[in-house]
C-alpha cells in the first residue's frame, strides 16, 4: 500500500456503511483506507481535522448543459466547472446539446473535448446524442468514450438537435442495445404536447397546463414497452410527473432495465410558489404542484427514482425574457449547479432524511448510472473526491456569489441549509470557502472505467 499523503478527520464521514467519526487516508489521489477517527497520522502525511463538518463523497452530476463551444455566452466549461467545484460537485457529464456542434459524431466529440481541455475545475465526461440520421455514428461514439446517448421525444428547443420519432427511437435503441450502451431520454410525448392548451403570457398556470403530466406518462409507457422488447438499458431524464412512478416501479419489478432521475428543483420548488412572470422558474418538464412533489419524494425514498441531478441548463439573461415575463417564449432551464446539494439537503432534512440518503442519491447512484466505478463513495480504492459540508449552517442565496456565467437562478433569496466549506478532487482541495482554485480536472472517457 502506498504511503499515506493526506489524512482527513471528521466526526461525520458519510460512508457506504453509514455516517461515523473516521479518518480517511489518501495516497496517489485515491482513498487507501477509512480508519478510526483517532488513528495516528503517518509521519509525512498532511493532516486536516474537519471537526464536526461532514465529509461526503464528491457529488456526481450526470445532467449538465455546458453549451460550449458554440453557445459559450450561455455557459462554458470554465464557469460551469467553477460552479460545480464551489457546490461540492467533483464530476459532471456534459449533455450533447446545446453546443454547436452537438456531440453526435466522433469528430464533434473531439471538438467538445478540445474546448474543455485545460479549462475544467472538476472531472468531466460526455454524453453522445441520438438524432435522426446518425444511427451509424452511435457505435463509433461509444468506442470513442461517451458514457451513453441522449435523445428527445419532443422538440429540444434547438434546431441542430431534433427529436426522434417512434421509428427513429426504435432504430437508435436497437443499435445501442446491440453494443450494450445506455440510452437516456427526455420523455415527453409530442402528441400530448400538441393537444395541450398553449397561451402566451405571464401566468405560470398557463405554462404548466401546456406541459401536462400525461405527456411524461405516455412517453414513459412507450419507453417501458420498447425497452422490454429490445432488452435495452434506458434511463428517464428529469422526471417531474409523480403519476409516472407506478409505470417505472412496475417495469423494474418486471426486470426491465429502466432507471430514472429527478432534479433538485422538482424536489424543492412548487408550482403554487412560482410568481407570474418569474421566468427563471421555467423548465421543461415543468415544476409541478406540491402534492406531486410529495409523490416524487416517495418515489425517491422507495427506490423507484434512482438519483438526483441538476439539469443545469443556463442561458443569457435576455433569453429568459425578463422584460415581458412570457413563459411561452422564455428559454426553459434552471441554473442550479452550485446549489443542488444545499437545496436537496434543506428539503431532505425537513422530511427526516439523512446525509447518507443525500450522498446515495447525488453521488453513489449517478456514478453507478454512468459506470464511474472510481467515484461515488468514501471507501478504499475510490478516487479521493470529497465535499465538506456544514449541515446545520444556513445561508441566503445571493446570485452575485454564484460562479456560473449568467447568474440567474430560481433560488435567489431563498434560505438554504448546508454550506459547502471545501471540495476535494483526488486528494487536492479545488474549492475553499466557496472560492475555486485553478483548473485541475480531467476529461473522462467511458473506456477508462469499463
Tab-separated table of C-alpha atoms in Angstrom:
chain	number	residue	atom	x	y	z
A	1	UNK	CA	0.000	0.000	0.000
A	2	UNK	CA	1.430	3.436	-0.916
A	3	UNK	CA	2.451	5.722	1.916
A	4	UNK	CA	-0.360	7.970	3.163
A	5	UNK	CA	-0.046	11.539	1.875
A	6	UNK	CA	-3.205	13.028	3.377
A	7	UNK	CA	-5.369	12.187	6.385
A	8	UNK	CA	-8.777	13.868	6.668
A	9	UNK	CA	-10.538	13.527	10.018
A	10	UNK	CA	-14.204	14.244	10.621
A	11	UNK	CA	-16.753	13.418	13.274
A	12	UNK	CA	-19.187	12.734	10.418
A	13	UNK	CA	-17.766	10.759	7.495
A	14	UNK	CA	-20.515	9.543	5.163
A	15	UNK	CA	-19.540	6.032	4.058
A	16	UNK	CA	-21.481	3.204	2.374
A	17	UNK	CA	-21.849	1.664	5.839
A	18	UNK	CA	-23.256	4.809	7.412
A	19	UNK	CA	-22.021	8.035	8.919
A	20	UNK	CA	-19.377	7.777	11.627
A	21	UNK	CA	-16.339	9.501	13.071
A	22	UNK	CA	-13.368	8.445	10.954
A	23	UNK	CA	-10.056	9.366	9.395
A	24	UNK	CA	-9.772	8.948	5.628
A	25	UNK	CA	-6.315	8.085	4.313
A	26	UNK	CA	-5.335	9.221	0.817
A	27	UNK	CA	-2.360	8.378	-1.398
A	28	UNK	CA	-1.848	8.863	-5.119
A	29	UNK	CA	-5.220	10.559	-5.474
A	30	UNK	CA	-7.165	7.576	-4.114
A	31	UNK	CA	-8.648	6.575	-0.794
A	32	UNK	CA	-6.450	3.892	0.715
A	33	UNK	CA	-8.324	3.315	3.977
A	34	UNK	CA	-11.106	4.546	6.247
A	35	UNK	CA	-9.669	4.416	9.750
A	36	UNK	CA	-10.886	5.170	13.273
A	37	UNK	CA	-11.099	8.894	13.944
A	38	UNK	CA	-8.136	8.921	16.309
A	39	UNK	CA	-5.833	6.737	14.176
A	40	UNK	CA	-2.275	8.115	14.309
A	41	UNK	CA	-1.125	10.023	11.244
A	42	UNK	CA	1.900	8.660	9.353
A	43	UNK	CA	4.940	10.884	9.900
A	44	UNK	CA	4.960	12.544	6.465
A	45	UNK	CA	1.179	12.756	5.963
A	46	UNK	CA	-0.581	16.087	5.810
A	47	UNK	CA	-3.460	16.089	8.296
A	48	UNK	CA	-6.609	18.173	8.327
A	49	UNK	CA	-9.244	17.900	11.028
A	50	UNK	CA	-12.669	18.952	9.753
A	51	UNK	CA	-14.210	18.754	13.187
A	52	UNK	CA	-17.991	18.451	13.050
A	53	UNK	CA	-18.253	19.327	9.337
A	54	UNK	CA	-19.488	16.321	7.379
A	55	UNK	CA	-17.259	14.624	4.815
A	56	UNK	CA	-19.341	13.398	1.869
A	57	UNK	CA	-18.234	11.736	-1.351
A	58	UNK	CA	-17.909	14.368	-4.062
A	59	UNK	CA	-21.175	14.775	-5.933
A	60	UNK	CA	-21.534	13.255	-9.401
A	61	UNK	CA	-23.826	15.298	-11.646
A	62	UNK	CA	-24.707	13.393	-14.797
A	63	UNK	CA	-27.017	16.056	-16.264
A	64	UNK	CA	-25.271	19.344	-17.083
A	65	UNK	CA	-25.622	21.545	-20.163
A	66	UNK	CA	-22.294	23.335	-20.584
A	67	UNK	CA	-23.187	24.646	-24.093
A	68	UNK	CA	-19.522	25.056	-25.061
A	69	UNK	CA	-18.432	25.547	-27.843
A	70	UNK	CA	-20.948	27.452	-29.921
A	71	UNK	CA	-23.092	28.925	-27.141
A	72	UNK	CA	-20.397	29.734	-24.614
A	73	UNK	CA	-22.171	33.022	-23.895
A	74	UNK	CA	-24.822	30.832	-22.210
A	75	UNK	CA	-22.246	28.862	-20.200
A	76	UNK	CA	-18.728	27.478	-20.636
A	77	UNK	CA	-16.512	24.748	-19.270
A	78	UNK	CA	-14.532	27.098	-17.062
A	79	UNK	CA	-17.540	28.783	-15.475
A	80	UNK	CA	-19.716	25.671	-15.191
A	81	UNK	CA	-16.982	23.675	-13.509
A	82	UNK	CA	-16.143	26.574	-11.178
A	83	UNK	CA	-19.764	26.483	-10.041
A	84	UNK	CA	-19.575	22.711	-9.690
A	85	UNK	CA	-16.447	22.891	-7.529
A	86	UNK	CA	-17.950	25.585	-5.316
A	87	UNK	CA	-21.031	23.406	-4.805
A	88	UNK	CA	-19.325	20.129	-3.872
A	89	UNK	CA	-19.649	18.531	-7.327
A	90	UNK	CA	-16.422	16.773	-8.347
A	91	UNK	CA	-17.592	15.019	-11.529
A	92	UNK	CA	-20.067	16.067	-14.189
A	93	UNK	CA	-21.147	14.649	-17.521
A	94	UNK	CA	-21.943	17.168	-20.223
A	95	UNK	CA	-25.071	16.887	-22.364
A	96	UNK	CA	-24.627	16.690	-26.162
A	97	UNK	CA	-26.634	19.896	-26.693
A	98	UNK	CA	-26.805	22.974	-26.661
A	99	UNK	CA	-23.273	23.230	-28.002
A	100	UNK	CA	-22.554	23.837	-31.670
A	101	UNK	CA	-21.758	21.336	-32.991
A	102	UNK	CA	-23.737	18.893	-30.844
A	103	UNK	CA	-21.954	15.712	-29.742
A	104	UNK	CA	-23.474	13.494	-32.432
A	105	UNK	CA	-20.323	12.251	-34.216
A	106	UNK	CA	-16.816	11.316	-33.062
A	107	UNK	CA	-15.488	14.425	-34.799
A	108	UNK	CA	-17.911	16.603	-32.883
A	109	UNK	CA	-16.845	14.888	-29.653
A	110	UNK	CA	-13.260	15.864	-30.404
A	111	UNK	CA	-14.349	19.488	-30.873
A	112	UNK	CA	-16.059	19.379	-27.471
A	113	UNK	CA	-13.023	17.807	-25.791
A	114	UNK	CA	-10.724	20.460	-27.224
A	115	UNK	CA	-12.974	23.195	-25.846
A	116	UNK	CA	-12.872	21.590	-22.396
A	117	UNK	CA	-9.154	20.759	-22.260
A	118	UNK	CA	-7.246	22.686	-19.558
A	119	UNK	CA	-10.411	24.623	-18.600
A	120	UNK	CA	-12.169	22.270	-16.169
A	121	UNK	CA	-12.094	22.529	-12.390
A	122	UNK	CA	-13.703	19.098	-11.922
A	123	UNK	CA	-13.633	15.823	-13.844
A	124	UNK	CA	-15.790	15.966	-16.972
A	125	UNK	CA	-17.222	13.267	-19.222
A	126	UNK	CA	-19.541	13.475	-22.198
A	127	UNK	CA	-22.852	12.063	-23.373
A	128	UNK	CA	-23.365	11.448	-27.071
A	129	UNK	CA	-26.536	12.360	-28.923
A	130	UNK	CA	-29.019	10.230	-30.851
A	131	UNK	CA	-30.791	12.277	-33.533
A	132	UNK	CA	-32.443	11.476	-36.869
A	133	UNK	CA	-29.905	10.130	-39.341
A	134	UNK	CA	-26.960	9.448	-37.008
A	135	UNK	CA	-27.639	5.814	-36.080
A	136	UNK	CA	-24.435	4.801	-37.858
A	137	UNK	CA	-22.451	7.179	-35.629
A	138	UNK	CA	-23.608	5.668	-32.335
A	139	UNK	CA	-21.200	2.749	-32.138
A	140	UNK	CA	-18.184	4.899	-33.166
A	141	UNK	CA	-19.168	7.428	-30.478
A	142	UNK	CA	-19.462	4.609	-27.947
A	143	UNK	CA	-15.999	3.376	-28.916
A	144	UNK	CA	-14.695	6.957	-28.598
A	145	UNK	CA	-15.681	7.031	-24.937
A	146	UNK	CA	-19.063	8.719	-24.489
A	147	UNK	CA	-20.994	7.441	-21.480
A	148	UNK	CA	-24.276	6.925	-23.308
A	149	UNK	CA	-26.679	8.635	-25.697
A	150	UNK	CA	-29.330	11.258	-25.164
A	151	UNK	CA	-32.424	11.663	-27.298
A	152	UNK	CA	-35.567	13.769	-27.233
A	153	UNK	CA	-39.061	12.504	-27.997
A	154	UNK	CA	-40.350	16.084	-28.387
A	155	UNK	CA	-38.610	19.205	-29.774
A	156	UNK	CA	-35.410	20.047	-27.909
A	157	UNK	CA	-35.564	23.793	-28.410
A	158	UNK	CA	-32.503	23.949	-30.688
A	159	UNK	CA	-32.678	23.135	-34.381
A	160	UNK	CA	-29.370	21.241	-34.554
A	161	UNK	CA	-30.646	18.572	-32.139
A	162	UNK	CA	-34.005	17.330	-33.479
A	163	UNK	CA	-36.192	14.778	-31.739
A	164	UNK	CA	-36.631	11.131	-32.675
A	165	UNK	CA	-39.973	9.846	-33.885
A	166	UNK	CA	-41.140	6.358	-32.894
A	167	UNK	CA	-39.309	4.684	-35.759
A	168	UNK	CA	-36.114	6.641	-35.043
A	169	UNK	CA	-36.330	5.812	-31.344
A	170	UNK	CA	-36.653	2.111	-32.110
A	171	UNK	CA	-33.693	2.223	-34.504
A	172	UNK	CA	-31.480	4.060	-32.027
A	173	UNK	CA	-32.482	1.838	-29.102
A	174	UNK	CA	-31.894	-1.302	-31.158
A	175	UNK	CA	-28.405	-0.160	-32.151
A	176	UNK	CA	-27.452	0.943	-28.644
A	177	UNK	CA	-28.753	-2.282	-27.090
A	178	UNK	CA	-26.715	-4.266	-29.611
A	179	UNK	CA	-23.424	-2.921	-28.219
A	180	UNK	CA	-24.576	-2.734	-24.604
A	181	UNK	CA	-24.885	1.030	-24.349
A	182	UNK	CA	-27.186	3.313	-22.385
A	183	UNK	CA	-29.960	5.475	-23.864
A	184	UNK	CA	-31.054	8.468	-21.774
A	185	UNK	CA	-34.330	10.063	-22.788
A	186	UNK	CA	-36.135	13.381	-22.489
A	187	UNK	CA	-39.534	11.748	-22.141
A	188	UNK	CA	-42.453	13.935	-23.168
A	189	UNK	CA	-44.880	12.654	-25.821
A	190	UNK	CA	-45.175	15.197	-28.650
A	191	UNK	CA	-48.801	14.398	-29.482
A	192	UNK	CA	-49.837	15.167	-25.895
A	193	UNK	CA	-47.907	18.448	-26.012
A	194	UNK	CA	-49.519	19.337	-29.329
A	195	UNK	CA	-53.000	18.828	-27.874
A	196	UNK	CA	-52.297	20.782	-24.694
A	197	UNK	CA	-53.517	24.387	-24.406
A	198	UNK	CA	-50.898	26.972	-25.352
A	199	UNK	CA	-51.213	30.560	-24.266
A	200	UNK	CA	-48.577	33.265	-24.357
A	201	UNK	CA	-48.241	35.398	-21.279
A	202	UNK	CA	-47.059	35.749	-17.715
A	203	UNK	CA	-49.362	33.256	-15.956
A	204	UNK	CA	-47.407	30.271	-14.688
A	205	UNK	CA	-50.624	28.238	-14.560
A	206	UNK	CA	-50.951	28.596	-18.333
A	207	UNK	CA	-47.402	27.357	-18.906
A	208	UNK	CA	-47.942	24.425	-16.549
A	209	UNK	CA	-51.068	23.422	-18.463
A	210	UNK	CA	-49.045	23.390	-21.697
A	211	UNK	CA	-46.746	20.606	-20.357
A	212	UNK	CA	-49.208	18.138	-18.783
A	213	UNK	CA	-48.199	15.130	-16.737
A	214	UNK	CA	-49.838	12.956	-19.378
A	215	UNK	CA	-47.067	13.862	-21.819
A	216	UNK	CA	-44.486	12.335	-19.485
A	217	UNK	CA	-46.680	9.394	-18.555
A	218	UNK	CA	-47.304	8.411	-22.178
A	219	UNK	CA	-43.647	8.754	-23.094
A	220	UNK	CA	-42.520	6.635	-20.140
A	221	UNK	CA	-45.073	3.954	-21.027
A	222	UNK	CA	-43.741	3.820	-24.604
A	223	UNK	CA	-40.150	3.577	-23.351
A	224	UNK	CA	-41.035	0.731	-20.995
A	225	UNK	CA	-42.671	-1.253	-23.796
A	226	UNK	CA	-39.786	-0.762	-26.215
A	227	UNK	CA	-37.040	-1.325	-23.632
A	228	UNK	CA	-38.706	-4.577	-22.549
A	229	UNK	CA	-38.971	-5.814	-26.136
A	230	UNK	CA	-35.365	-4.944	-27.013
A	231	UNK	CA	-33.823	-5.741	-23.599
A	232	UNK	CA	-32.291	-2.268	-23.750
A	233	UNK	CA	-30.860	-0.196	-20.931
A	234	UNK	CA	-32.870	3.047	-20.747
A	235	UNK	CA	-32.802	5.994	-18.342
A	236	UNK	CA	-35.621	8.535	-17.919
A	237	UNK	CA	-34.288	12.058	-17.541
A	238	UNK	CA	-35.597	14.794	-15.190
A	239	UNK	CA	-38.812	13.057	-14.154
A	240	UNK	CA	-41.360	15.581	-12.896
A	241	UNK	CA	-44.630	13.622	-13.071
A	242	UNK	CA	-45.440	11.631	-9.963
A	243	UNK	CA	-48.107	9.842	-11.997
A	244	UNK	CA	-45.377	8.007	-13.942
A	245	UNK	CA	-43.934	6.372	-10.842
A	246	UNK	CA	-46.164	3.245	-10.868
A	247	UNK	CA	-45.151	2.636	-14.506
A	248	UNK	CA	-41.476	2.828	-13.608
A	249	UNK	CA	-41.835	0.732	-10.463
A	250	UNK	CA	-43.769	-1.943	-12.342
A	251	UNK	CA	-41.178	-2.042	-15.114
A	252	UNK	CA	-38.391	-2.521	-12.602
A	253	UNK	CA	-40.250	-5.351	-10.875
A	254	UNK	CA	-40.706	-6.994	-14.275
A	255	UNK	CA	-36.963	-6.872	-14.925
A	256	UNK	CA	-36.953	-4.050	-17.479
A	257	UNK	CA	-33.576	-2.317	-17.369
A	258	UNK	CA	-35.044	1.101	-16.627
A	259	UNK	CA	-33.751	3.811	-14.311
A	260	UNK	CA	-34.948	7.334	-13.602
A	261	UNK	CA	-33.721	10.598	-12.178
A	262	UNK	CA	-35.311	13.735	-10.819
A	263	UNK	CA	-33.869	17.165	-10.087
A	264	UNK	CA	-33.449	19.500	-7.113
A	265	UNK	CA	-35.993	21.978	-8.471
A	266	UNK	CA	-38.721	19.332	-8.664
A	267	UNK	CA	-37.997	18.290	-5.066
A	268	UNK	CA	-37.755	21.778	-3.574
A	269	UNK	CA	-39.858	24.215	-5.637
A	270	UNK	CA	-43.627	24.021	-6.139
A	271	UNK	CA	-45.912	25.483	-8.790
A	272	UNK	CA	-48.001	27.215	-6.142
A	273	UNK	CA	-44.951	29.300	-5.192
A	274	UNK	CA	-43.950	30.415	-8.705
A	275	UNK	CA	-44.857	34.076	-9.278
A	276	UNK	CA	-46.432	35.026	-12.570
A	277	UNK	CA	-43.771	36.437	-14.901
A	278	UNK	CA	-40.916	34.775	-12.965
A	279	UNK	CA	-39.416	33.026	-15.985
A	280	UNK	CA	-36.307	31.994	-14.033
A	281	UNK	CA	-38.558	29.129	-12.841
A	282	UNK	CA	-39.306	27.867	-16.369
A	283	UNK	CA	-38.039	24.406	-17.258
A	284	UNK	CA	-39.306	21.505	-19.351
A	285	UNK	CA	-40.846	19.370	-17.998
A	286	UNK	CA	-42.137	21.952	-15.529
A	287	UNK	CA	-42.096	22.441	-11.793
A	288	UNK	CA	-45.402	20.934	-10.679
A	289	UNK	CA	-47.686	21.177	-7.665
A	290	UNK	CA	-46.724	20.450	-4.048
A	291	UNK	CA	-48.760	17.225	-3.948
A	292	UNK	CA	-46.866	15.974	-6.994
A	293	UNK	CA	-43.619	16.867	-5.235
A	294	UNK	CA	-44.620	14.668	-2.314
A	295	UNK	CA	-45.056	11.776	-4.749
A	296	UNK	CA	-41.578	12.354	-6.181
A	297	UNK	CA	-40.074	12.239	-2.693
A	298	UNK	CA	-41.892	8.979	-2.009
A	299	UNK	CA	-40.548	7.549	-5.278
A	300	UNK	CA	-37.040	8.618	-4.379
A	301	UNK	CA	-37.248	7.063	-0.933
A	302	UNK	CA	-38.599	3.716	-2.169
A	303	UNK	CA	-36.019	3.466	-4.969
A	304	UNK	CA	-38.316	3.988	-7.947
A	305	UNK	CA	-36.310	7.128	-8.696
A	306	UNK	CA	-32.618	6.286	-8.674
A	307	UNK	CA	-30.798	9.596	-8.454
A	308	UNK	CA	-30.957	13.379	-8.194
A	309	UNK	CA	-29.011	15.507	-10.695
A	310	UNK	CA	-29.169	19.176	-11.598
A	311	UNK	CA	-30.239	19.505	-15.250
A	312	UNK	CA	-28.269	22.766	-15.092
A	313	UNK	CA	-29.471	24.461	-18.288
A	314	UNK	CA	-28.489	28.128	-18.336
A	315	UNK	CA	-28.888	30.826	-20.963
A	316	UNK	CA	-28.230	34.524	-21.370
A	317	UNK	CA	-30.481	36.863	-19.344
A	318	UNK	CA	-32.285	38.119	-22.461
A	319	UNK	CA	-33.452	34.618	-23.388
A	320	UNK	CA	-35.426	34.442	-20.146
A	321	UNK	CA	-37.438	37.444	-21.428
A	322	UNK	CA	-37.458	39.329	-18.132
A	323	UNK	CA	-38.947	42.350	-19.917
A	324	UNK	CA	-42.192	40.548	-20.741
A	325	UNK	CA	-42.134	37.602	-18.318
A	326	UNK	CA	-43.640	35.489	-21.087
A	327	UNK	CA	-43.370	31.822	-20.122
A	328	UNK	CA	-44.277	30.672	-23.636
A	329	UNK	CA	-41.228	32.236	-25.278
A	330	UNK	CA	-38.614	32.243	-22.475
A	331	UNK	CA	-35.826	29.658	-22.555
A	332	UNK	CA	-36.570	26.703	-20.315
A	333	UNK	CA	-33.858	25.765	-17.854
A	334	UNK	CA	-32.951	26.055	-14.162
A	335	UNK	CA	-29.433	27.139	-13.211
A	336	UNK	CA	-28.595	25.242	-10.041
A	337	UNK	CA	-25.238	23.507	-10.419
A	338	UNK	CA	-23.721	25.249	-7.388
A	339	UNK	CA	-26.847	24.959	-5.233
A	340	UNK	CA	-28.058	21.388	-5.713
A	341	UNK	CA	-26.518	19.955	-2.549
A	342	UNK	CA	-27.837	22.575	-0.099
A	343	UNK	CA	-31.219	22.729	-1.869
A	344	UNK	CA	-31.769	18.985	-1.634
A	345	UNK	CA	-30.357	18.770	1.885
A	346	UNK	CA	-32.643	21.592	3.069
A	347	UNK	CA	-35.716	19.697	1.870
A	348	UNK	CA	-34.400	16.264	2.874
A	349	UNK	CA	-33.651	17.190	6.486
A	350	UNK	CA	-37.112	18.714	6.828
A	351	UNK	CA	-38.599	15.405	5.669
A	352	UNK	CA	-36.495	13.345	8.086
A	353	UNK	CA	-33.841	12.073	5.680
A	354	UNK	CA	-30.113	11.889	6.357
A	355	UNK	CA	-26.835	12.820	4.733
A	356	UNK	CA	-26.413	9.133	3.922
A	357	UNK	CA	-29.539	9.389	1.763
A	358	UNK	CA	-28.355	12.545	0.031
A	359	UNK	CA	-24.945	11.022	-0.724
A	360	UNK	CA	-26.609	7.942	-2.174
A	361	UNK	CA	-28.974	9.978	-4.374
A	362	UNK	CA	-26.461	12.592	-5.549
A	363	UNK	CA	-23.146	10.721	-5.667
A	364	UNK	CA	-23.346	6.937	-5.457
A	365	UNK	CA	-26.328	6.393	-7.766
A	366	UNK	CA	-25.262	8.826	-10.532
A	367	UNK	CA	-21.771	7.298	-10.505
A	368	UNK	CA	-23.332	3.861	-10.893
A	369	UNK	CA	-25.547	5.074	-13.731
A	370	UNK	CA	-22.550	6.292	-15.712
A	371	UNK	CA	-20.299	3.373	-14.793
A	372	UNK	CA	-17.847	5.557	-12.887
A	373	UNK	CA	-16.507	2.870	-10.582
A	374	UNK	CA	-13.872	5.136	-9.049
A	375	UNK	CA	-16.410	7.739	-7.979
A	376	UNK	CA	-19.398	7.956	-5.687
A	377	UNK	CA	-18.334	6.644	-2.270
A	378	UNK	CA	-15.846	7.078	0.554
A	379	UNK	CA	-14.197	3.687	0.643
A	380	UNK	CA	-10.777	2.230	-0.145
A	381	UNK	CA	-9.960	2.179	-3.854
A	382	UNK	CA	-12.173	5.108	-4.885
A	383	UNK	CA	-10.943	8.483	-6.032
A	384	UNK	CA	-10.315	10.873	-3.130
A	385	UNK	CA	-13.170	13.176	-4.164
A	386	UNK	CA	-14.939	14.888	-1.269
A	387	UNK	CA	-17.451	17.574	-0.381
A	388	UNK	CA	-17.052	19.081	3.092
A	389	UNK	CA	-20.453	20.282	4.285
A	390	UNK	CA	-21.554	22.210	7.358
A	391	UNK	CA	-25.063	20.695	7.507
A	392	UNK	CA	-26.545	22.996	10.158
A	393	UNK	CA	-25.177	26.242	8.720
A	394	UNK	CA	-27.622	28.344	6.713
A	395	UNK	CA	-27.216	30.993	4.019
A	396	UNK	CA	-29.366	33.128	1.772
A	397	UNK	CA	-28.808	32.612	-1.947
A	398	UNK	CA	-27.177	35.684	-3.475
A	399	UNK	CA	-26.830	35.419	-7.264
A	400	UNK	CA	-23.684	37.561	-7.088
A	401	UNK	CA	-21.952	34.732	-5.190
A	402	UNK	CA	-22.632	32.153	-7.910
A	403	UNK	CA	-19.950	31.067	-10.357
A	404	UNK	CA	-21.958	30.034	-13.408
A	405	UNK	CA	-21.707	32.516	-16.273
A	406	UNK	CA	-25.152	34.145	-16.154
A	407	UNK	CA	-26.146	34.497	-12.543
A	408	UNK	CA	-29.830	33.798	-12.881
A	409	UNK	CA	-31.376	31.296	-10.501
A	410	UNK	CA	-34.805	30.312	-9.250
A	411	UNK	CA	-33.251	30.003	-5.777
A	412	UNK	CA	-32.393	33.716	-5.424
A	413	UNK	CA	-33.270	34.994	-1.967
A	414	UNK	CA	-34.039	31.552	-0.533
A	415	UNK	CA	-32.528	30.467	2.765
A	416	UNK	CA	-30.859	27.070	2.442
A	417	UNK	CA	-29.153	24.804	4.959
A	418	UNK	CA	-25.798	23.196	4.232
A	419	UNK	CA	-22.753	25.317	3.465
A	420	UNK	CA	-20.069	23.692	1.322
A	421	UNK	CA	-16.858	24.504	3.180
A	422	UNK	CA	-14.464	22.881	0.701
A	423	UNK	CA	-14.306	20.487	-2.232
A	424	UNK	CA	-11.522	17.979	-2.949
A	425	UNK	CA	-10.613	16.232	-6.191
A	426	UNK	CA	-8.214	13.265	-5.994
A	427	UNK	CA	-6.928	14.494	-2.636
A	428	UNK	CA	-6.396	18.127	-3.661
A	429	UNK	CA	-8.565	20.993	-2.475
A	430	UNK	CA	-10.235	22.561	-5.525
A	431	UNK	CA	-12.539	24.978	-3.698
A	432	UNK	CA	-12.239	26.574	-0.282
A	433	UNK	CA	-14.914	28.711	1.313
A	434	UNK	CA	-16.797	28.903	-1.959
A	435	UNK	CA	-13.773	30.025	-3.969
A	436	UNK	CA	-12.433	27.573	-6.577
A	437	UNK	CA	-8.725	27.174	-7.220
A	438	UNK	CA	-7.031	26.777	-10.631
A	439	UNK	CA	-8.496	24.196	-13.048
A	440	UNK	CA	-7.117	20.718	-12.352
A	441	UNK	CA	-9.946	18.490	-13.586
A	442	UNK	CA	-9.558	15.714	-16.144
A	443	UNK	CA	-11.566	14.676	-19.171
A	444	UNK	CA	-13.094	11.253	-18.658
A	445	UNK	CA	-13.924	8.535	-21.160
A	446	UNK	CA	-16.196	5.565	-20.607
A	447	UNK	CA	-13.434	3.246	-21.876
A	448	UNK	CA	-11.321	4.227	-18.867
A	449	UNK	CA	-13.916	2.804	-16.490
A	450	UNK	CA	-15.042	-0.497	-18.038
